[in-house]
CSV table of C-alpha atoms in Angstrom, one decimal:
chain,number,residue,atom,x,y,z
A,1,MET,CA,0.5,0.3,0.0
A,2,SER,CA,1.4,3.4,-1.1
A,3,THR,CA,0.7,6.8,0.1
A,4,THR,CA,0.6,10.1,-1.4
A,5,ILE,CA,1.9,12.9,0.4
A,6,SER,CA,0.4,16.0,-1.6
A,7,LEU,CA,2.3,19.0,-3.4
A,8,SER,CA,0.2,21.4,-1.4
A,9,SER,CA,1.1,19.6,1.7
A,10,ALA,CA,4.1,19.8,1.7
A,11,VAL,CA,4.0,23.2,1.1
A,12,LEU,CA,2.3,24.1,4.0
A,13,SER,CA,4.6,22.4,6.1
A,14,LEU,CA,8.1,24.5,4.6
A,15,VAL,CA,5.8,27.1,4.9
A,16,GLU,CA,5.7,27.2,8.8
A,17,ILE,CA,8.9,25.1,9.0
A,18,THR,CA,10.4,28.9,7.7
A,19,GLU,CA,8.0,30.7,10.6
A,20,ALA,CA,9.7,29.5,13.0
A,21,ILE,CA,13.5,29.2,11.8
A,22,PHE,CA,11.9,33.9,11.8
A,23,TRP,CA,11.5,33.4,15.2
A,24,LEU,CA,15.0,32.7,16.1
A,25,VAL,CA,16.6,35.5,13.9
A,26,SER,CA,17.7,38.9,14.4
A,27,LEU,CA,16.0,41.9,13.0
A,28,LYS,CA,19.0,42.5,10.8
A,29,GLU,CA,19.2,38.3,8.4
A,30,LEU,CA,15.4,38.3,8.2
A,31,VAL,CA,15.8,41.5,6.1
A,32,ALA,CA,18.7,40.0,4.4
A,33,ALA,CA,15.7,36.7,4.1
A,34,SER,CA,13.5,39.1,2.2
A,35,HIS,CA,15.7,39.6,-0.2
A,36,VAL,CA,16.2,36.1,-1.1
A,37,ARG,CA,13.0,35.7,-3.5
A,38,ARG,CA,9.8,37.1,-3.5
A,39,ASN,CA,7.7,34.3,-1.4
A,40,TRP,CA,9.8,35.0,1.2
A,41,ARG,CA,9.8,38.6,1.0
A,42,ARG,CA,5.9,38.3,1.8
A,43,THR,CA,6.5,35.6,5.1
A,44,ALA,CA,9.3,37.4,6.3
A,45,LEU,CA,7.4,41.1,6.6
A,46,SER,CA,4.7,40.0,7.5
A,47,HIS,CA,6.5,37.9,10.3
A,48,PRO,CA,5.4,39.0,13.8
A,49,ALA,CA,9.0,39.3,14.8
A,50,TYR,CA,9.1,42.4,12.0
A,51,TRP,CA,6.6,44.4,13.1
A,52,ARG,CA,5.5,43.7,16.8
A,53,THR,CA,8.2,44.8,18.6
A,54,ILE,CA,10.1,48.3,17.2
A,55,LEU,CA,12.4,50.5,17.9
A,56,LEU,CA,13.6,54.0,17.4
A,57,ASP,CA,16.1,55.8,18.8
A,58,SER,CA,17.1,57.5,15.8
A,59,PRO,CA,15.8,60.9,13.9
A,60,ARG,CA,17.6,60.6,10.7
A,61,LEU,CA,15.5,60.1,7.4
A,62,GLY,CA,16.6,56.7,6.3
A,63,ASP,CA,15.3,55.2,9.9
A,64,ARG,CA,12.6,56.8,10.2
A,65,LYS,CA,10.9,55.4,6.6
A,66,ARG,CA,12.1,52.2,8.9
A,67,PHE,CA,9.6,52.4,11.3
A,68,ALA,CA,7.8,53.5,9.5
A,69,HIS,CA,8.4,50.3,7.0
A,70,ARG,CA,7.5,48.1,10.2
A,71,LEU,CA,4.0,49.7,11.3
A,72,GLU,CA,3.3,49.3,7.9
A,73,TYR,CA,3.3,45.9,8.0
A,74,GLY,CA,1.5,45.6,11.0
A,75,GLN,CA,-1.8,46.3,9.2
A,76,MET,CA,-2.9,47.7,12.6
A,77,ARG,CA,-2.2,45.7,15.0
A,78,GLU,CA,-0.7,45.5,18.1
A,79,ILE,CA,2.7,46.6,19.3
A,80,LYS,CA,5.9,47.1,21.7
A,81,LEU,CA,6.9,50.6,20.9
A,82,TYR,CA,9.9,51.3,22.3
A,83,ILE,CA,11.5,54.7,21.8
A,84,ARG,CA,15.0,56.4,22.9
A,85,LEU,CA,15.6,60.1,21.3
A,86,LEU,CA,17.7,61.3,24.1
A,87,ASP,CA,19.7,64.2,22.2
A,88,THR,CA,18.1,68.0,20.5
A,89,ASP,CA,17.8,67.0,16.8
A,90,ARG,CA,15.4,69.5,14.4
A,91,ARG,CA,14.4,65.9,12.9
A,92,ILE,CA,12.7,64.5,16.5
A,93,LEU,CA,9.6,66.3,15.4
A,94,ASP,CA,9.2,64.6,12.9
A,95,VAL,CA,9.3,61.5,14.6
A,96,LEU,CA,6.4,63.1,16.6
A,97,SER,CA,4.4,62.7,13.1
A,98,LEU,CA,4.5,58.9,13.2
A,99,LEU,CA,4.2,58.8,16.6
A,100,ARG,CA,1.0,60.0,16.2
A,101,GLU,CA,-0.3,56.8,13.8
A,102,ALA,CA,1.8,54.7,15.9
A,103,ILE,CA,0.6,54.8,19.6
A,104,PRO,CA,-2.6,54.0,19.3
A,105,ARG,CA,-1.8,50.1,18.0
A,106,ALA,CA,1.1,50.0,21.1
A,107,LYS,CA,0.7,47.0,23.4
A,108,GLU,CA,4.0,48.6,24.9
A,109,LEU,CA,4.6,51.8,25.1
A,110,HIS,CA,8.2,52.3,26.6
A,111,ILE,CA,9.3,56.1,25.7
A,112,GLY,CA,12.9,58.1,26.6
A,113,ILE,CA,12.8,61.5,24.9
A,114,CYS,CA,15.6,64.6,25.3
A,115,SER,CA,13.3,66.8,28.0
A,116,VAL,CA,13.3,69.6,25.5
A,117,TYR,CA,11.1,68.6,23.4
A,118,ARG,CA,8.7,66.8,26.4
A,119,LYS,CA,5.8,69.6,25.5
A,120,GLN,CA,5.7,67.9,22.7
A,121,ILE,CA,5.5,64.1,24.0
A,122,ASP,CA,2.5,65.7,26.5
A,123,GLU,CA,0.7,66.5,22.6
A,124,VAL,CA,1.6,63.5,21.4
A,125,LEU,CA,0.4,61.1,24.3
A,126,ALA,CA,-3.5,62.9,24.6
A,127,MET,CA,-5.2,60.5,22.5
A,128,ALA,CA,-7.2,57.3,22.8
A,129,VAL,CA,-4.4,53.6,23.3
A,130,PRO,CA,-7.0,51.0,24.6
A,131,HIS,CA,-5.4,48.1,24.3
A,132,LEU,CA,-2.1,49.4,26.3
A,133,GLN,CA,-0.8,47.4,29.5
A,134,VAL,CA,2.5,48.9,29.6
A,135,PHE,CA,3.5,52.1,29.9
A,136,GLU,CA,6.9,53.5,30.0
A,137,ILE,CA,8.3,57.6,29.6
A,138,TYR,CA,11.7,58.9,30.9
A,139,HIS,CA,12.8,62.7,30.2
A,140,HIS,CA,16.2,63.1,29.6
A,141,SER,CA,18.2,66.4,30.4
A,142,ALA,CA,19.4,67.5,27.9
A,143,HIS,CA,21.8,70.8,29.4
A,144,THR,CA,22.4,69.2,32.5
A,145,PRO,CA,22.9,65.2,31.8
A,146,GLU,CA,25.2,65.1,35.7
A,147,LEU,CA,22.2,66.6,37.9
A,148,LEU,CA,19.3,64.7,35.8
A,149,PRO,CA,16.8,66.2,37.3
A,150,SER,CA,13.2,65.0,37.0
A,151,PHE,CA,10.8,67.4,34.7
A,152,SER,CA,6.7,68.0,35.4
A,153,LEU,CA,4.1,64.9,33.1
A,154,GLY,CA,1.5,67.9,31.1
A,155,ARG,CA,-1.6,67.1,30.7
A,156,LEU,CA,-2.3,64.4,33.0
A,157,ASP,CA,-5.5,65.1,33.4
A,158,ARG,CA,-5.2,63.6,28.9
A,159,ILE,CA,-2.5,61.8,28.5
A,160,LEU,CA,-3.8,58.5,27.5
A,161,THR,CA,-7.2,59.0,26.8
A,162,GLY,CA,-9.1,60.0,23.9
A,163,SER,CA,-13.2,61.0,22.7
A,164,ALA,CA,-14.6,58.2,21.8
A,165,GLY,CA,-16.9,60.3,19.0
A,166,PRO,CA,-19.2,63.0,19.8
A,167,SER,CA,-21.6,60.6,21.5
A,168,GLY,CA,-19.2,59.1,23.6
A,169,GLY,CA,-17.2,59.8,26.8
A,170,LEU,CA,-13.3,59.5,27.2
A,171,VAL,CA,-11.3,56.5,26.0
A,172,LEU,CA,-8.8,54.9,28.0
A,173,PRO,CA,-6.9,52.0,29.0
A,174,HIS,CA,-8.6,49.9,31.1
A,175,ASN,CA,-6.0,47.1,31.1
A,176,LEU,CA,-3.9,49.4,31.9
A,177,ARG,CA,-1.2,47.4,34.2
A,178,LYS,CA,2.5,48.6,34.6
A,179,ILE,CA,4.0,52.4,35.0
A,180,LYS,CA,7.6,53.4,34.9
A,181,LEU,CA,7.5,56.6,35.1
A,182,THR,CA,11.6,58.3,35.6
A,183,ASN,CA,12.6,61.8,36.3
A,184,ILE,CA,8.9,62.4,35.6
A,185,LEU,CA,6.6,64.5,38.4
A,186,LEU,CA,3.4,63.9,40.0
A,187,PRO,CA,2.0,66.2,41.4
A,188,PRO,CA,1.2,66.2,45.4
A,189,ALA,CA,-2.1,67.0,45.4
A,190,SER,CA,-4.8,64.4,44.9
A,191,CYS,CA,-4.7,63.7,41.3
A,192,ASN,CA,-7.4,61.8,39.8
A,193,ILE,CA,-5.4,60.8,36.6
A,194,ALA,CA,-7.6,58.3,34.2
A,195,ALA,CA,-5.1,57.0,32.0
A,196,PHE,CA,-3.2,55.2,35.0
A,197,ALA,CA,-7.2,54.3,37.0
A,198,SER,CA,-6.1,50.6,36.7
A,199,ALA,CA,-1.9,50.9,37.1
A,200,GLU,CA,-1.9,47.5,39.7
A,201,ASP,CA,2.9,47.9,39.0
A,202,VAL,CA,4.1,51.6,39.2
A,203,GLU,CA,8.1,52.1,39.4
A,204,PHE,CA,8.8,56.6,40.1
A,205,ILE,CA,12.4,56.5,39.3
A,206,HIS,CA,14.9,59.2,40.4
A,207,ALA,CA,18.4,60.2,40.2
A,208,THR,CA,20.7,59.3,43.2
A,209,GLU,CA,20.8,63.4,43.2
A,210,THR,CA,17.5,63.8,43.7
A,211,LEU,CA,15.9,65.1,46.9
A,212,LEU,CA,12.4,64.3,47.8
A,213,PRO,CA,10.1,66.9,50.0
A,214,GLU,CA,8.2,64.5,51.4
A,215,PHE,CA,7.4,60.4,50.4
A,216,PRO,CA,4.7,60.8,47.9
A,217,CYS,CA,1.8,59.6,49.8
A,218,TYR,CA,-0.3,61.2,47.2
A,219,LEU,CA,1.1,57.8,44.8
A,220,PHE,CA,-2.0,56.4,46.6
A,221,ASP,CA,-3.7,58.7,45.0
A,222,ILE,CA,-3.0,58.7,41.6
A,223,PHE,CA,-2.8,54.3,41.4
A,224,PRO,CA,-6.0,53.5,43.7
A,225,ASN,CA,-5.2,50.0,42.6
A,226,VAL,CA,-1.0,49.8,43.2
A,227,LYS,CA,0.0,46.4,44.4
A,228,ARG,CA,3.4,46.8,43.4
A,229,LEU,CA,5.7,50.0,44.4
A,230,ASN,CA,9.1,50.8,43.2
A,231,ILE,CA,10.5,54.1,44.7
A,232,SER,CA,13.6,55.3,43.5
A,233,ALA,CA,15.7,58.9,44.6
A,234,GLY,CA,18.6,59.9,47.0
A,235,ALA,CA,16.4,62.0,50.1
A,236,VAL,CA,13.5,62.1,51.1
A,237,GLU,CA,11.9,63.6,54.1
A,238,PHE,CA,9.1,63.0,56.2
A,239,PRO,CA,7.4,66.3,57.6
A,240,GLN,CA,4.9,66.0,61.0
A,241,ASN,CA,2.5,64.6,60.7
A,242,HIS,CA,2.5,64.1,57.0
A,243,ILE,CA,1.0,60.0,57.2
A,244,THR,CA,-2.0,59.6,57.6
A,245,SER,CA,-3.1,56.0,59.2
A,246,GLU,CA,-5.3,55.6,56.1
A,247,PHE,CA,-1.8,56.3,54.0
A,248,TRP,CA,-0.2,54.1,56.3
A,249,LYS,CA,-2.7,51.2,56.1
A,250,ARG,CA,-2.4,51.5,52.7
A,251,PHE,CA,1.0,50.7,52.1
A,252,ALA,CA,0.9,47.9,54.4
A,253,ASN,CA,-1.1,45.7,52.2
A,254,LEU,CA,1.2,47.0,49.9
A,255,ASP,CA,2.1,42.5,47.6
A,256,PHE,CA,5.6,44.1,46.7
A,257,LEU,CA,8.0,47.2,47.8
A,258,HIS,CA,11.5,48.3,45.9
A,259,LEU,CA,12.9,50.5,47.9
A,260,ARG,CA,17.0,52.6,46.4
A,261,PHE,CA,17.7,56.2,48.9
A,262,ARG,CA,21.1,56.8,50.2
A,263,THR,CA,21.4,55.0,53.3
A,264,PRO,CA,20.4,57.9,55.6
A,265,TRP,CA,17.5,58.4,54.1
A,266,LEU,CA,16.7,54.7,53.8
A,267,ASN,CA,16.9,54.3,57.8
A,268,LYS,CA,14.5,57.3,57.3
A,269,CYS,CA,12.2,55.4,56.2
A,270,PHE,CA,12.2,52.6,58.0
A,271,GLU,CA,11.4,54.8,61.4
A,272,HIS,CA,8.0,56.9,59.6
A,273,LEU,CA,7.1,53.3,57.7
A,274,PRO,CA,5.6,50.1,58.6
A,275,ILE,CA,8.3,48.2,55.6
A,276,THR,CA,8.1,44.9,57.9
A,277,GLN,CA,4.6,44.8,57.7
A,278,ILE,CA,4.9,44.1,53.5
A,279,ALA,CA,4.9,40.2,52.5
A,280,ASP,CA,8.3,41.0,49.8
A,281,VAL,CA,9.7,43.4,50.0
A,282,ARG,CA,14.0,44.5,47.8
A,283,ILE,CA,16.3,46.9,49.5
A,284,VAL,CA,18.8,48.2,47.8
A,285,ALA,CA,22.0,50.0,49.0
A,286,ALA,CA,21.0,48.6,52.6
A,287,ASP,CA,24.0,48.8,55.8
A,288,ALA,CA,24.5,46.5,58.8
A,289,GLN,CA,21.8,49.4,60.6
A,290,VAL,CA,19.0,47.9,57.8
A,291,MET,CA,19.5,44.7,57.6
A,292,GLN,CA,19.9,44.5,61.3
A,293,ARG,CA,16.2,46.0,61.6
A,294,ILE,CA,14.9,42.8,58.7
A,295,VAL,CA,16.3,39.8,61.4
A,296,ASP,CA,14.7,41.6,63.9
A,297,SER,CA,11.0,42.9,62.9
A,298,HIS,CA,10.9,40.7,59.4
A,299,MET,CA,11.7,36.9,60.5
A,300,ARG,CA,12.0,35.1,62.9
A,301,ASP,CA,13.4,31.4,62.3
A,302,ARG,CA,13.4,28.2,60.0
A,303,PHE,CA,14.4,30.6,57.2
A,304,ASP,CA,15.0,30.1,53.3
A,305,LEU,CA,17.4,31.7,51.4
A,306,GLU,CA,18.7,32.2,48.6
A,307,PHE,CA,22.2,34.6,46.5
A,308,ARG,CA,20.2,35.8,42.8
A,309,GLU,CA,21.6,37.8,40.7
A,310,PHE,CA,20.2,40.4,39.4
A,311,LYS,CA,20.0,41.2,35.6
A,312,GLU,CA,18.6,44.5,35.9
A,313,GLU,CA,21.8,45.8,38.0
A,314,GLU,CA,25.1,45.4,37.1
A,315,GLY,CA,27.8,45.2,40.2
A,316,GLY,CA,25.4,43.6,42.4
A,317,PHE,CA,23.1,40.2,43.3
A,318,ASP,CA,20.1,40.0,45.8
A,319,ILE,CA,19.8,38.0,48.5
A,320,VAL,CA,16.6,37.3,48.5
A,321,VAL,CA,15.0,35.7,52.8
A,322,ARG,CA,12.0,33.9,53.5
A,323,ASP,CA,10.4,33.4,56.5
A,324,LEU,CA,8.9,30.1,56.3
A,325,ALA,CA,6.6,31.1,59.3
A,326,THR,CA,4.9,33.5,57.4
A,327,ASP,CA,6.2,33.2,54.3
A,328,ARG,CA,7.2,36.8,53.5
A,329,VAL,CA,10.3,37.7,51.6
A,330,CYS,CA,13.3,40.1,51.7
A,331,ARG,CA,15.2,40.9,48.9
A,332,LEU,CA,18.6,42.9,49.5
A,333,PHE,CA,21.0,44.1,47.2
A,334,GLU,CA,24.4,43.4,47.4
A,335,SER,CA,27.4,45.4,45.5
A,336,LYS,CA,29.9,42.8,44.6
A,337,GLU,CA,32.9,44.9,45.2
A,338,LEU,CA,31.5,44.4,49.2
A,339,TYR,CA,33.3,40.1,48.6
A,340,GLY,CA,36.0,41.7,47.4
A,341,ARG,CA,39.7,40.0,48.5
A,342,ASP,CA,40.6,42.4,51.0
A,343,SER,CA,37.4,44.2,52.3
A,344,THR,CA,35.7,43.7,55.7
A,345,ASN,CA,32.6,42.2,55.3
A,346,THR,CA,29.7,43.1,57.7
A,347,ASN,CA,26.4,40.6,56.0
A,348,THR,CA,24.3,40.7,59.0
A,349,PHE,CA,22.5,37.7,57.0
A,350,PHE,CA,26.0,35.7,56.8
A,351,ARG,CA,26.0,35.4,61.5
A,352,THR,CA,26.5,32.4,63.2
A,353,GLU,CA,22.8,33.8,64.9
A,354,PHE,CA,21.0,33.7,61.5
A,355,CYS,CA,22.6,31.0,59.5
A,356,GLY,CA,21.5,28.2,62.0
A,357,GLU,CA,18.1,29.2,61.5
A,358,VAL,CA,18.5,28.8,57.6
A,359,GLN,CA,16.8,25.5,55.9
A,360,HIS,CA,17.7,25.5,52.2
A,361,LEU,CA,20.1,27.3,50.8
A,362,HIS,CA,19.9,28.2,47.1
A,363,ILE,CA,22.4,29.1,45.0
A,364,GLN,CA,23.4,30.2,40.9
A,365,THR,CA,26.7,28.8,40.2
A,366,SER,CA,27.7,32.7,38.7
A,367,LEU,CA,27.9,34.5,42.0
A,368,TRP,CA,29.6,30.9,43.9
A,369,SER,CA,33.4,31.2,43.5
A,370,LEU,CA,32.4,35.1,45.2
A,371,ILE,CA,30.5,34.2,48.2
A,372,ALA,CA,31.2,30.8,49.3
A,373,PRO,CA,34.7,32.1,50.8
A,374,TRP,CA,32.5,34.2,53.4
A,375,MET,CA,30.3,31.4,54.2
A,376,PRO,CA,30.7,30.1,57.7
A,377,ALA,CA,28.1,26.6,59.1
A,378,PHE,CA,25.1,26.4,58.3
A,379,PRO,CA,24.4,23.4,60.0
A,380,THR,CA,20.4,23.4,60.1
A,381,VAL,CA,20.7,23.1,56.0
A,382,THR,CA,18.9,20.4,54.5
A,383,LYS,CA,18.1,20.8,50.8
A,384,LEU,CA,21.3,23.0,48.8
A,385,THR,CA,20.0,24.1,45.4
A,386,VAL,CA,22.0,24.3,43.2
A,387,ASP,CA,20.7,26.9,39.8
A,388,ILE,CA,23.6,26.3,37.1
A,389,ASP,CA,23.1,29.7,35.1
A,390,ASN,CA,25.3,29.7,32.0
A,391,LYS,CA,23.5,29.6,29.2
A,392,SER,CA,26.0,26.5,27.5
A,393,PRO,CA,24.9,24.7,24.8
A,394,GLU,CA,28.2,21.9,26.6
A,395,VAL,CA,29.1,20.5,29.5
A,396,VAL,CA,29.0,22.7,32.0
A,397,HIS,CA,31.5,22.0,35.8
A,398,LEU,CA,30.0,22.5,39.2
A,399,PRO,CA,32.0,25.0,42.2
A,400,ILE,CA,35.1,23.3,43.5
A,401,GLU,CA,34.6,25.8,46.8
A,402,VAL,CA,33.3,24.1,49.8
A,403,ILE,CA,30.7,25.4,52.0
A,404,SER,CA,30.2,24.1,55.6
A,405,LEU,CA,26.7,22.0,55.8
A,406,LEU,CA,26.6,19.5,58.3
A,407,ASN,CA,23.3,18.3,57.7
A,408,LEU,CA,22.4,18.2,54.1
A,409,GLN,CA,20.1,15.7,53.5
A,410,THR,CA,19.2,17.3,49.3
A,411,ILE,CA,21.1,18.6,45.9
A,412,LEU,CA,19.3,19.9,43.5
A,413,LEU,CA,20.6,21.1,40.5
A,414,LYS,CA,18.3,22.4,38.2
A,415,SER,CA,18.4,25.5,35.3
A,416,THR,CA,16.5,26.8,33.5
A,417,SER,CA,18.9,27.3,30.1
A,418,ILE,CA,18.3,28.8,27.2
A,419,HIS,CA,18.6,25.8,25.6
A,420,GLY,CA,16.3,24.3,27.4
A,421,PHE,CA,18.8,21.9,29.5
A,422,VAL,CA,22.6,22.1,30.7
A,423,ARG,CA,24.8,18.5,30.2
A,424,VAL,CA,26.8,18.1,33.6
A,425,HIS,CA,29.5,15.5,33.8
A,426,ALA,CA,28.1,12.9,36.4
A,427,ASP,CA,31.6,11.9,37.8
A,428,ASP,CA,31.9,15.3,37.9
A,429,VAL,CA,28.2,16.3,40.4
A,430,VAL,CA,29.5,12.3,42.2
A,431,ASP,CA,32.6,15.0,43.4
A,432,PHE,CA,30.6,17.8,44.4
A,433,ALA,CA,28.7,15.2,46.4
A,434,ASN,CA,31.3,14.1,48.1
A,435,ARG,CA,33.5,17.0,48.9
A,436,PHE,CA,30.2,18.6,51.9
A,437,GLY,CA,31.3,14.7,53.3
A,438,LEU,CA,28.5,13.3,54.3
A,439,SER,CA,27.3,9.4,52.9
A,440,ALA,CA,23.2,10.2,52.6
A,441,LEU,CA,22.2,12.4,49.9
A,442,GLN,CA,19.7,12.5,48.1
A,443,LEU,CA,19.9,13.6,44.2
A,444,GLU,CA,17.9,16.0,43.1
A,445,VAL,CA,17.7,17.3,39.3
A,446,SER,CA,15.6,20.4,36.6
A,447,GLY,CA,16.9,21.2,33.1
A,448,VAL,CA,20.2,19.3,33.9
A,449,LEU,CA,20.9,16.2,31.8
A,450,LEU,CA,24.5,13.5,33.0
A,451,ASP,CA,26.5,12.5,31.1
A,452,ASP,CA,27.7,8.9,31.1
A,453,LEU,CA,26.0,7.8,33.8
A,454,THR,CA,26.8,4.8,35.4
A,455,SER,CA,25.6,2.3,38.5
A,456,ALA,CA,27.6,3.5,40.3
A,457,THR,CA,27.1,6.6,39.7
A,458,LEU,CA,22.8,6.5,40.8
A,459,GLN,CA,24.2,4.1,43.8
A,460,ARG,CA,25.4,7.5,45.6
A,461,PHE,CA,22.2,8.3,46.3
A,462,THR,CA,20.5,7.4,48.4
A,463,ALA,CA,17.7,8.4,45.8
A,464,VAL,CA,18.1,10.5,41.9
A,465,ILE,CA,15.0,12.1,40.8
A,466,VAL,CA,14.8,13.1,38.1
A,467,ASN,CA,12.1,16.8,37.2
A,468,HIS,CA,12.6,17.3,34.4
A,469,PRO,CA,10.1,20.7,33.4
A,470,TRP,CA,10.4,20.7,29.8
């Protein structure tokens, strides 16, 4: 019995394969592919990889034409729009006319622009963006970039808002959930900004040279549904009777708080705000005093302790502490410079009394060599998670530095590699386990493939549990 494959189904499969490949190539490669043959051009330029996420970082004519071309092939579908024009250039005014066409289609809108053009961009933003989910705007100072002053955001009653026509009301971005304002001033008095009412995730960012004359309690009026709040500046004051009981309650009920001020003012925040009542807190630039406040008031006993790279900021990492009794989480950003060869380490979380309560230790391999020499013994840790964050498709090696874990029972090797898995030699796993000097250990693997696995490797562990995410 013969099997017949129709030409149309074969061609369809080839198109599907080509479309899948186009997701994996760069924009430059995608444009090059569009010139190979006529049917490839149609497939390449109609592919979402070409039009769905659009960046414009130059006002030059060629860049504006490419921007307009990608908009055209999007055919009025939703897009993610990134505009970054931080210099003064008369051609930026020509860009603004293009934005009037693009912005109403935005699902995400990220704008960084020279402050000279803030009035013009305010005009452009006074239109309906009904599908908007993420909004970010950054005003850059053209004349004193070292100071990065803040600027007011004009036309707040009309921002991201349009009319539904002669007989209708306002068209609002009802799905707008995340807003990031950088170097932007908002009115300190109670203000109703209709477009911002639905936002749940708010970032209010200023330079480290910025002094906020009062803590921005008014953010809870402007963003009545905020659940995740990120506030960053240099200094902040707390005038007498500034904190009301209503604000105190709403602040304490946040799901997540990210706080960054210079150290003296960070301590003021702990004195005036119910930070330790929030379920999940991230603190940047904490000194020993702030760390001690967290240990004394935020943590009780039995913790999970994690060391994780913080990708959004270079030169540091997060120490993540989870209280197992209350499920509260505190994340402290640490500079890697504190862990140099000649540093004097004062990390509160490495004190003996704290380490004696840690149940689960979680470390990324990229941080292991940096922090392992500073670590004391962890007598109560029963589980160690080794997060292999090396993205190489080749065989990777486990750390060689030893951490004292006297009660360790389980080692979990995990990875979330872009390749779907990482490869580790089985003998390397055995050597890693032997460094702890314990005979009865269970091994768990997730997203990690063991090369040259033998029965001898399996016999080293009381059990080997495989639980891959795919």
